[in-house]
Coordinates of C-alpha atoms in Angstrom, one line a residue:
Chain S
R165 CA -8.3 39.8 -25.7
R166 CA -10.3 42.6 -24.1
G167 CA -7.2 44.6 -23.3
E168 CA -6.0 44.4 -26.9
M169 CA -9.4 45.7 -28.1
A170 CA -9.3 48.6 -25.6
K171 CA -6.0 49.7 -26.9
A172 CA -7.1 49.6 -30.5
T173 CA -10.4 51.4 -29.6
Q174 CA -8.8 54.0 -27.3
L175 CA -10.6 56.8 -29.2
I176 CA -13.7 56.0 -27.2
N177 CA -11.8 57.0 -24.1
N178 CA -11.2 60.4 -25.4
E179 CA -13.8 62.9 -24.1
V180 CA -14.1 65.0 -27.3
F181 CA -14.6 61.8 -29.3
R182 CA -17.2 60.5 -26.9
A183 CA -19.1 63.8 -27.2
F184 CA -18.9 63.6 -31.0
A185 CA -20.1 60.0 -31.0
T186 CA -23.1 61.0 -28.8
Y187 CA -24.2 64.0 -30.8
A188 CA -23.5 62.3 -34.2
A189 CA -25.6 59.3 -33.2
I190 CA -28.4 61.7 -32.0
V191 CA -28.6 63.7 -35.3
L192 CA -28.3 60.6 -37.4
L193 CA -31.2 59.0 -35.5
K194 CA -33.1 62.2 -36.0
M195 CA -32.5 62.0 -39.7
M196 CA -33.6 58.4 -39.8
L197 CA -36.8 59.4 -38.0
M198 CA -37.8 61.3 -41.2
S199 CA -38.2 57.9 -42.9
L200 CA -40.8 57.0 -40.4
I201 CA -42.6 60.3 -40.7
T202 CA -42.7 60.0 -44.5
A203 CA -44.1 56.4 -44.2
Y204 CA -46.7 57.6 -41.7
F205 CA -47.9 60.3 -44.1
R206 CA -47.9 57.9 -47.0
L207 CA -50.1 55.4 -45.1
T208 CA -52.5 57.9 -43.5
R209 CA -52.8 60.1 -46.7
K210 CA -52.8 57.1 -48.9
A211 CA -50.2 58.6 -51.3
F212 CA -47.7 56.2 -52.8
V213 CA -45.3 56.2 -55.7
N214 CA -44.6 52.5 -56.4
P215 CA -47.5 50.5 -58.0
E216 CA -46.5 47.4 -55.9
D217 CA -47.1 49.5 -52.7
T218 CA -50.8 49.9 -53.5
A219 CA -51.5 46.3 -54.3
S220 CA -53.2 45.7 -50.9
F221 CA -55.8 48.4 -51.8
G222 CA -57.2 46.3 -54.7
K223 CA -56.4 45.8 -58.3
G224 CA -56.5 48.1 -61.3
E225 CA -58.1 51.6 -61.1
S226 CA -59.1 51.2 -57.5
A227 CA -55.5 51.0 -56.5
K228 CA -54.1 53.4 -59.1
K229 CA -55.8 56.4 -57.5
Y230 CA -53.4 56.1 -54.6
L231 CA -50.4 56.7 -56.9
R232 CA -50.3 60.4 -56.2
T233 CA -48.3 63.1 -54.4
D234 CA -49.5 64.6 -51.1
P235 CA -48.4 67.9 -49.7
D236 CA -47.6 66.4 -46.2
V237 CA -45.6 63.5 -47.8
E238 CA -43.6 65.9 -50.0
R239 CA -42.9 68.2 -47.0
A240 CA -41.5 65.3 -44.9
R241 CA -39.4 64.3 -47.9
R242 CA -38.0 67.8 -48.3
G243 CA -37.1 67.8 -44.6
H244 CA -35.4 64.5 -45.0
L245 CA -33.3 65.7 -48.0
N246 CA -32.4 68.9 -46.2
D247 CA -31.2 66.7 -43.3
L248 CA -29.0 64.7 -45.8
E249 CA -27.6 67.9 -47.2
N250 CA -26.7 69.3 -43.8
I251 CA -26.2 66.4 -41.3
V252 CA -23.9 64.5 -43.6
P253 CA -21.3 67.4 -43.8
F254 CA -21.7 67.8 -40.0
V255 CA -20.9 64.1 -39.4
G256 CA -17.9 64.1 -41.8
I257 CA -16.4 67.4 -40.8
G258 CA -17.3 66.8 -37.1
L259 CA -15.4 63.6 -37.0
L260 CA -12.3 65.3 -38.5
Y261 CA -12.8 68.2 -36.1
A262 CA -13.1 65.8 -33.1
L263 CA -9.8 64.2 -34.1
S264 CA -8.0 67.5 -34.6
G265 CA -7.7 68.0 -30.8
P266 CA -10.1 70.8 -29.9
E267 CA -10.9 71.8 -26.3
L268 CA -13.8 69.8 -24.9
S269 CA -15.8 73.0 -24.1
S270 CA -15.4 74.3 -27.7
A271 CA -16.4 70.9 -29.1
L272 CA -19.4 70.6 -26.9
L273 CA -20.5 74.1 -27.9
H274 CA -20.3 73.2 -31.6
F275 CA -22.1 69.9 -31.2
R276 CA -24.9 71.2 -29.0
I277 CA -25.7 74.2 -31.1
F278 CA -25.8 72.1 -34.3
T279 CA -28.0 69.4 -32.7
G280 CA -30.4 72.0 -31.2
A281 CA -30.6 73.9 -34.5
R282 CA -31.4 70.8 -36.6
I283 CA -34.1 69.6 -34.1
F284 CA -35.7 73.0 -34.3
H285 CA -35.4 73.0 -38.1
T286 CA -37.4 69.7 -38.3
F287 CA -40.2 71.2 -36.1
A288 CA -40.1 74.4 -38.2
Y289 CA -40.4 72.4 -41.4
L290 CA -43.2 70.0 -40.3
I291 CA -45.5 72.3 -38.3
P292 CA -44.7 74.6 -40.4
L293 CA -43.5 77.7 -38.5
P294 CA -43.6 81.0 -40.3
Q295 CA -40.2 82.1 -41.8
P296 CA -37.5 83.1 -41.0
G297 CA -37.7 80.4 -38.3
R298 CA -36.7 77.5 -40.6
G299 CA -34.2 79.6 -42.5
L300 CA -32.4 80.8 -39.3
S301 CA -32.1 77.3 -37.8
W302 CA -30.7 76.1 -41.1
A303 CA -28.2 79.0 -41.1
V304 CA -27.1 78.3 -37.5
G305 CA -26.3 74.6 -38.3
Y306 CA -24.6 75.7 -41.5
A307 CA -22.4 78.2 -39.6
V308 CA -21.4 75.6 -37.0
T309 CA -20.3 73.1 -39.6
F310 CA -18.4 75.9 -41.4
S311 CA -16.6 76.8 -38.1
M312 CA -15.6 73.2 -37.6
A313 CA -14.3 73.0 -41.1
Y314 CA -12.2 76.1 -40.5
N315 CA -10.7 74.4 -37.4
V316 CA -10.0 71.2 -39.3
L317 CA -8.2 73.0 -42.1
K318 CA -6.2 75.1 -39.6
A319 CA -5.0 71.9 -37.8
A320 CA -4.6 69.5 -40.8
W321 CA -3.8 71.6 -43.9
L322 CA -1.7 69.4 -46.1
L323 CA -2.6 70.1 -49.7
Chain I
R173 CA 9.0 55.0 -42.4
R174 CA 6.7 52.0 -42.7
G175 CA 6.8 51.3 -39.0
E176 CA 5.8 54.8 -38.3
M177 CA 2.8 54.5 -40.5
A178 CA 1.8 51.2 -39.0
K179 CA 1.6 52.9 -35.7
A180 CA -0.5 55.7 -36.8
T181 CA -2.8 53.4 -38.7
Q182 CA -3.1 50.7 -36.1
L183 CA -6.9 50.8 -36.4
I184 CA -6.6 48.6 -39.5
N185 CA -5.0 45.9 -37.3
N186 CA -8.2 45.8 -35.2
E187 CA -10.4 43.0 -36.3
V188 CA -13.7 44.8 -35.6
F189 CA -12.5 47.8 -37.6
R190 CA -11.3 45.6 -40.5
A191 CA -14.8 44.0 -40.6
F192 CA -16.4 47.4 -40.6
A193 CA -14.1 48.6 -43.4
T194 CA -15.0 45.6 -45.5
Y195 CA -18.8 45.9 -45.1
A196 CA -18.8 49.7 -45.3
A197 CA -16.8 49.5 -48.6
I198 CA -19.2 46.9 -49.9
V199 CA -22.4 48.8 -49.2
L200 CA -20.9 52.1 -50.4
L201 CA -19.9 50.4 -53.7
K202 CA -23.4 49.0 -53.9
M203 CA -24.8 52.5 -53.5
M204 CA -22.5 53.8 -56.2
L205 CA -23.7 51.0 -58.5
M206 CA -27.1 52.8 -58.5
S207 CA -25.6 55.6 -60.5
L208 CA -24.6 53.1 -63.3
I209 CA -28.1 51.6 -63.2
T210 CA -29.7 55.0 -63.6
A211 CA -27.3 55.9 -66.4
Y212 CA -28.1 52.5 -68.1
F213 CA -31.8 53.2 -68.0
R214 CA -31.4 56.8 -69.2
L215 CA -29.4 55.7 -72.2
T216 CA -31.6 52.6 -73.2
R217 CA -34.9 54.4 -72.5
K218 CA -33.6 57.7 -73.9
A219 CA -34.9 59.7 -71.0
F220 CA -32.8 62.7 -69.9
V221 CA -33.2 65.8 -67.8
N222 CA -30.4 68.1 -69.0
P223 CA -30.8 69.6 -72.5
E224 CA -27.0 69.3 -73.1
D225 CA -27.3 65.5 -72.5
T226 CA -29.5 65.1 -75.6
A227 CA -27.4 67.2 -78.0
S228 CA -25.9 64.1 -79.7
F229 CA -29.5 63.1 -80.7
G230 CA -29.8 66.1 -83.0
K231 CA -30.9 69.7 -82.6
G232 CA -34.2 71.3 -81.7
E233 CA -37.4 69.3 -81.5
S234 CA -35.8 66.0 -82.5
A235 CA -33.7 66.1 -79.3
K236 CA -36.2 67.8 -77.1
K237 CA -38.5 64.8 -77.0
Y238 CA -35.9 62.9 -75.0
L239 CA -36.2 65.4 -72.1
R240 CA -38.7 63.2 -70.3
T241 CA -39.2 61.0 -67.3
D242 CA -39.2 57.2 -67.6
P243 CA -40.6 54.8 -65.0
D244 CA -37.5 52.7 -64.9
V245 CA -35.2 55.7 -64.5
E246 CA -37.3 57.1 -61.7
R247 CA -37.4 53.7 -60.0
A248 CA -33.6 53.4 -60.0
R249 CA -33.4 57.0 -58.7
R250 CA -35.7 56.2 -55.8
G251 CA -33.6 53.2 -55.0
H252 CA -30.5 55.4 -55.0
L253 CA -32.1 58.0 -52.7
N254 CA -33.3 55.2 -50.4
D255 CA -29.7 54.0 -50.2
L256 CA -28.5 57.5 -49.3
E257 CA -31.1 57.7 -46.6
N258 CA -30.1 54.3 -45.1
I259 CA -26.5 53.5 -46.0
V260 CA -25.2 56.9 -44.8
P261 CA -26.5 56.4 -41.3
F262 CA -25.1 52.9 -41.3
V263 CA -21.6 54.1 -42.3
G264 CA -21.6 57.0 -39.7
I265 CA -23.1 55.0 -36.8
G266 CA -21.2 51.9 -37.8
L267 CA -17.9 53.6 -37.6
L268 CA -18.6 54.9 -34.1
Y269 CA -19.9 51.4 -33.2
A270 CA -16.8 49.8 -34.4
L271 CA -14.7 52.2 -32.3
S272 CA -16.8 51.6 -29.2
G273 CA -15.2 48.2 -28.6
P274 CA -17.9 45.6 -29.4
E275 CA -17.3 41.9 -29.6
L276 CA -16.2 40.8 -33.1
S277 CA -19.1 38.3 -33.3
S278 CA -21.7 40.9 -32.4
A279 CA -20.2 43.4 -34.9
L280 CA -20.0 40.9 -37.7
L281 CA -23.7 39.9 -37.0
H282 CA -24.7 43.6 -37.4
F283 CA -22.6 44.3 -40.5
R284 CA -23.7 41.0 -42.3
I285 CA -27.4 41.4 -41.7
F286 CA -27.4 45.1 -42.8
T287 CA -25.4 44.3 -45.9
G288 CA -27.6 41.4 -46.8
A289 CA -30.8 43.4 -46.2
R290 CA -29.7 46.3 -48.4
I291 CA -28.6 44.0 -51.3
F292 CA -32.0 42.3 -51.1
H293 CA -33.7 45.7 -50.9
T294 CA -32.1 46.7 -54.2
F295 CA -33.3 43.6 -56.0
A296 CA -36.8 44.0 -54.4
Y297 CA -36.9 47.6 -55.7
L298 CA -35.6 47.0 -59.2
I299 CA -37.4 43.7 -60.1
P300 CA -39.8 44.8 -58.4
L301 CA -40.8 42.1 -55.9
P302 CA -44.4 42.3 -54.4
Q303 CA -44.6 43.9 -51.0
P304 CA -43.8 43.4 -48.1
G305 CA -40.5 42.2 -49.5
R306 CA -39.0 45.6 -50.0
G307 CA -40.6 47.0 -46.8
L308 CA -39.2 44.2 -44.6
S309 CA -35.7 44.4 -46.0
W310 CA -35.8 48.2 -45.4
A311 CA -37.0 47.6 -41.8
V312 CA -34.2 45.0 -41.1
G313 CA -31.5 47.4 -42.1
Y314 CA -33.1 50.2 -40.1
A315 CA -33.3 48.0 -37.0
V316 CA -29.6 47.0 -37.3
T317 CA -28.5 50.7 -37.5
F318 CA -30.8 51.5 -34.6
S319 CA -29.2 48.7 -32.5
M320 CA -25.7 50.0 -33.3
A321 CA -26.7 53.5 -32.3
Y322 CA -28.0 52.2 -29.0
N323 CA -24.6 50.5 -28.4
V324 CA -22.8 53.7 -29.3
L325 CA -24.8 55.8 -27.0
K326 CA -24.4 53.3 -24.2
A327 CA -20.6 53.3 -24.6
A328 CA -20.0 57.0 -25.4
W329 CA -22.8 59.0 -23.8
L330 CA -21.3 62.4 -23.0
L331 CA -24.0 65.1 -23.5
Chain N
R167 CA -4.2 67.6 -20.1
R168 CA -3.0 68.7 -23.5
G169 CA -0.5 65.8 -23.7
E170 CA -3.3 63.3 -23.0
M171 CA -5.3 64.8 -25.8
A172 CA -2.4 64.7 -28.3
K173 CA -2.1 61.0 -27.6
A174 CA -5.7 60.3 -28.2
T175 CA -5.8 62.4 -31.3
Q176 CA -2.5 61.2 -32.7
L177 CA -4.3 60.5 -36.1
I178 CA -4.0 64.2 -36.9
N179 CA -0.2 63.8 -36.7
N180 CA -0.3 61.2 -39.5
E181 CA 0.4 62.9 -42.9
V182 CA -2.0 60.7 -44.9
F183 CA -4.7 61.4 -42.4
R184 CA -4.0 65.2 -42.5
A185 CA -4.1 65.1 -46.3
F186 CA -7.5 63.3 -46.1
A187 CA -8.8 65.7 -43.6
T188 CA -7.9 68.6 -45.8
Y189 CA -9.4 67.3 -49.0
A190 CA -12.5 65.9 -47.3
A191 CA -13.2 69.3 -45.7
I192 CA -12.7 71.0 -49.1
V193 CA -15.1 68.7 -51.0
L194 CA -17.7 68.8 -48.2
L195 CA -17.6 72.6 -48.1
K196 CA -18.0 72.5 -51.9
M197 CA -21.1 70.4 -51.5
M198 CA -22.4 72.8 -48.8
L199 CA -21.9 75.6 -51.3
M200 CA -24.7 74.1 -53.5
S201 CA -27.2 75.0 -50.8
L202 CA -26.2 78.7 -51.2
I203 CA -26.4 78.5 -55.0
T204 CA -29.8 76.9 -54.8
A205 CA -31.0 79.6 -52.3
Y206 CA -29.5 82.3 -54.6
F207 CA -31.5 81.1 -57.6
R208 CA -34.7 80.6 -55.6
L209 CA -34.5 84.3 -54.4
T210 CA -33.4 85.9 -57.7
R211 CA -35.8 83.7 -59.9
K212 CA -38.5 83.9 -57.2
A213 CA -39.2 80.2 -57.4
F214 CA -40.2 78.5 -54.1
V215 CA -41.7 75.3 -53.0
N216 CA -43.0 76.0 -49.4
P217 CA -46.0 78.3 -49.1
E218 CA -44.5 79.9 -45.9
D219 CA -41.4 80.9 -47.9
T220 CA -43.5 83.3 -50.1
A221 CA -45.4 85.0 -47.3
S222 CA -43.2 88.1 -47.6
F223 CA -44.4 88.6 -51.2
G224 CA -48.0 89.2 -50.1
K225 CA -51.1 87.1 -49.4
G226 CA -53.2 84.7 -51.5
E227 CA -52.8 84.6 -55.3
S228 CA -50.1 87.3 -55.4
A229 CA -47.7 85.0 -53.4
K230 CA -49.0 81.7 -54.9
K231 CA -47.5 82.4 -58.3
Y232 CA -44.0 82.1 -56.8
L233 CA -44.7 78.5 -55.9
R234 CA -43.1 77.1 -59.1
T235 CA -40.1 75.3 -60.4
D236 CA -37.4 77.2 -62.3
P237 CA -34.8 75.6 -64.6
D238 CA -31.8 77.2 -62.8
V239 CA -33.0 76.1 -59.4
E240 CA -33.6 72.6 -60.5
R241 CA -30.2 72.5 -62.1
A242 CA -28.5 73.6 -58.9
R243 CA -30.5 71.0 -57.0
R244 CA -29.5 68.2 -59.4
G245 CA -25.8 69.2 -58.9
H246 CA -26.3 69.1 -55.2
L247 CA -27.9 65.6 -55.3
N248 CA -25.1 64.4 -57.6
D249 CA -22.6 65.7 -55.0
L250 CA -24.4 63.7 -52.3
E251 CA -24.3 60.6 -54.4
N252 CA -20.5 60.9 -55.1
I253 CA -18.9 62.9 -52.3
V254 CA -20.5 60.8 -49.6
P255 CA -18.8 57.6 -50.9
F256 CA -15.5 59.5 -51.3
V257 CA -15.6 60.7 -47.7
G258 CA -16.6 57.2 -46.3
I259 CA -14.3 55.1 -48.4
G260 CA -11.5 57.8 -48.3
L261 CA -11.4 57.7 -44.5
L262 CA -11.0 53.9 -44.5
Y263 CA -8.4 54.2 -47.2
A264 CA -6.5 56.8 -45.3
L265 CA -6.5 54.5 -42.3
S266 CA -5.3 51.5 -44.3
G267 CA -1.7 52.8 -44.5
P268 CA -1.2 53.9 -48.1
E269 CA 1.8 55.8 -49.3
L270 CA 1.4 59.5 -48.9
S271 CA 2.1 60.1 -52.7
S272 CA -0.6 57.6 -53.7
A273 CA -3.1 59.1 -51.3
L274 CA -2.4 62.6 -52.4
L275 CA -2.9 61.5 -56.0
H276 CA -6.3 60.0 -55.2
F277 CA -7.5 63.0 -53.1
R278 CA -6.3 65.7 -55.6
I279 CA -7.7 64.1 -58.7
F280 CA -11.1 63.5 -57.0
T281 CA -11.3 67.1 -55.7
G282 CA -10.3 68.6 -59.0
A283 CA -12.8 66.4 -60.9
R284 CA -15.7 67.3 -58.6
I285 CA -14.9 71.1 -58.8
F286 CA -14.8 70.8 -62.6
H287 CA -18.1 68.8 -62.4
T288 CA -19.9 71.6 -60.6
F289 CA -18.8 74.2 -63.2
A290 CA -19.7 71.8 -66.0
Y291 CA -23.2 71.4 -64.5
L292 CA -23.9 75.0 -63.7
I293 CA -22.5 76.8 -66.8
P294 CA -23.4 74.2 -68.4
L295 CA -20.6 72.9 -70.5
P296 CA -21.4 70.7 -73.5
Q297 CA -21.1 67.0 -72.9
P298 CA -19.0 64.9 -72.4
G299 CA -17.4 67.4 -70.0
R300 CA -19.7 66.7 -67.1
G301 CA -19.9 63.0 -67.8
L302 CA -16.1 62.6 -67.9
S303 CA -15.5 64.6 -64.7
W304 CA -18.2 62.4 -63.0
A305 CA -16.4 59.2 -64.3
V306 CA -13.0 60.4 -63.1
G307 CA -14.3 61.0 -59.5
Y308 CA -16.1 57.6 -59.6
A309 CA -13.0 55.8 -60.7
V310 CA -10.9 57.4 -58.0
T311 CA -13.4 56.3 -55.3
F312 CA -13.5 52.8 -56.8
S313 CA -9.7 52.6 -56.7
M314 CA -9.6 53.6 -53.0
A315 CA -12.4 51.0 -52.3
Y316 CA -10.2 48.3 -53.9
N317 CA -7.3 49.3 -51.7
V318 CA -9.5 49.2 -48.6
L319 CA -10.8 45.8 -49.4
K320 CA -7.3 44.5 -50.2
A321 CA -6.0 45.8 -46.8
A322 CA -9.0 45.1 -44.6
W323 CA -10.9 42.1 -46.1
L324 CA -12.6 40.4 -43.2
L325 CA -15.9 39.0 -44.2

């Protein structure tokens, strides 16, 4: 039983795939962390969007005043959306890239630079750091994903 | 020809992978359903965001009044965005988890709880149910994805 | 070393998988392009959302006036979100579909129609074209993804 599974799941024995799995899990967990940061700001700044979320603060007008936007909540939400726009293509294209047979050293270089750039991007967005800190970290992640897409298309091209 | 394909696509013969494919397709279809719900509310509440979408209601001021936000439309859109923020990590991490060789029973437990939690979350958001119904179903799905990520990192860790 | 990799990455030798990798990379790059279009409109329309992004325009009130929304920026952002809502399910379900052993001709038909529909959708959104141009191209992409999901569930169903 176990041997049969190992055969079907041999991908996990491939070093490039293991590296991809590691970094993809890390950046997806980082993206999920944005939900907790948004929730933290919503609770501490008392800024909600759904009426049912403010019911514990009392009824009527006393609760209604917490249905508002807050700059810190909106900033965390923008960081989360930026993650979706950039980490999703990384995971999709990165998987195809990992399966296209790159050298382990090239693959690790792509995965490490992207992961570092996105972690820096989150700090740059939340602190916030002066520009062009956030812009550059965004561009680095973007360029890495573009480079992987180029390698995928070179290896797989079948239109 | 067919045999050659079967070889290359042997993943589909792996039970854990088949289970993942089933639940991933279900939650992605559920996420896609949010588009139809948003469209339904836009049409019945006559609340649009693009001027060209209101052209059939007449010209000028008579159509302009339909360029507005509506609470039901915004609620469906928030549910859709929450799906993107949570179902995308499930699909990405879940695929890596399915390829990391888990027991079928553990994998089914993860996939079933997540799928149930997200379907409940949609009802809790749209009805809406009083809190903490929506919050708890969100947390259950989050915890399942986190557990799968832990298993992926344990099996694949190559930094 | 190379032979070992080729074995582990044999998926890339499968024609359906190569076709999927090609079209998935194309639509993900198309989605990433929306970031550049949004950035272009933000810079040319001088419409920003983060105070630190307007620092180069001067201090205080002179920079504050650029913290505003602009119709072209918002339109590009809506197109980007619509891509996330539709291209993400295509990539997730499409991968499972490619691994479920479809005929190459059927797979190519699905991938080509989806990719064409989404490229048309972007033009329809940005120009903008009169409805139902955008609506129909959205529906075509949606139907293709739905058809692939049906094939995945037929091949993999394990609940």
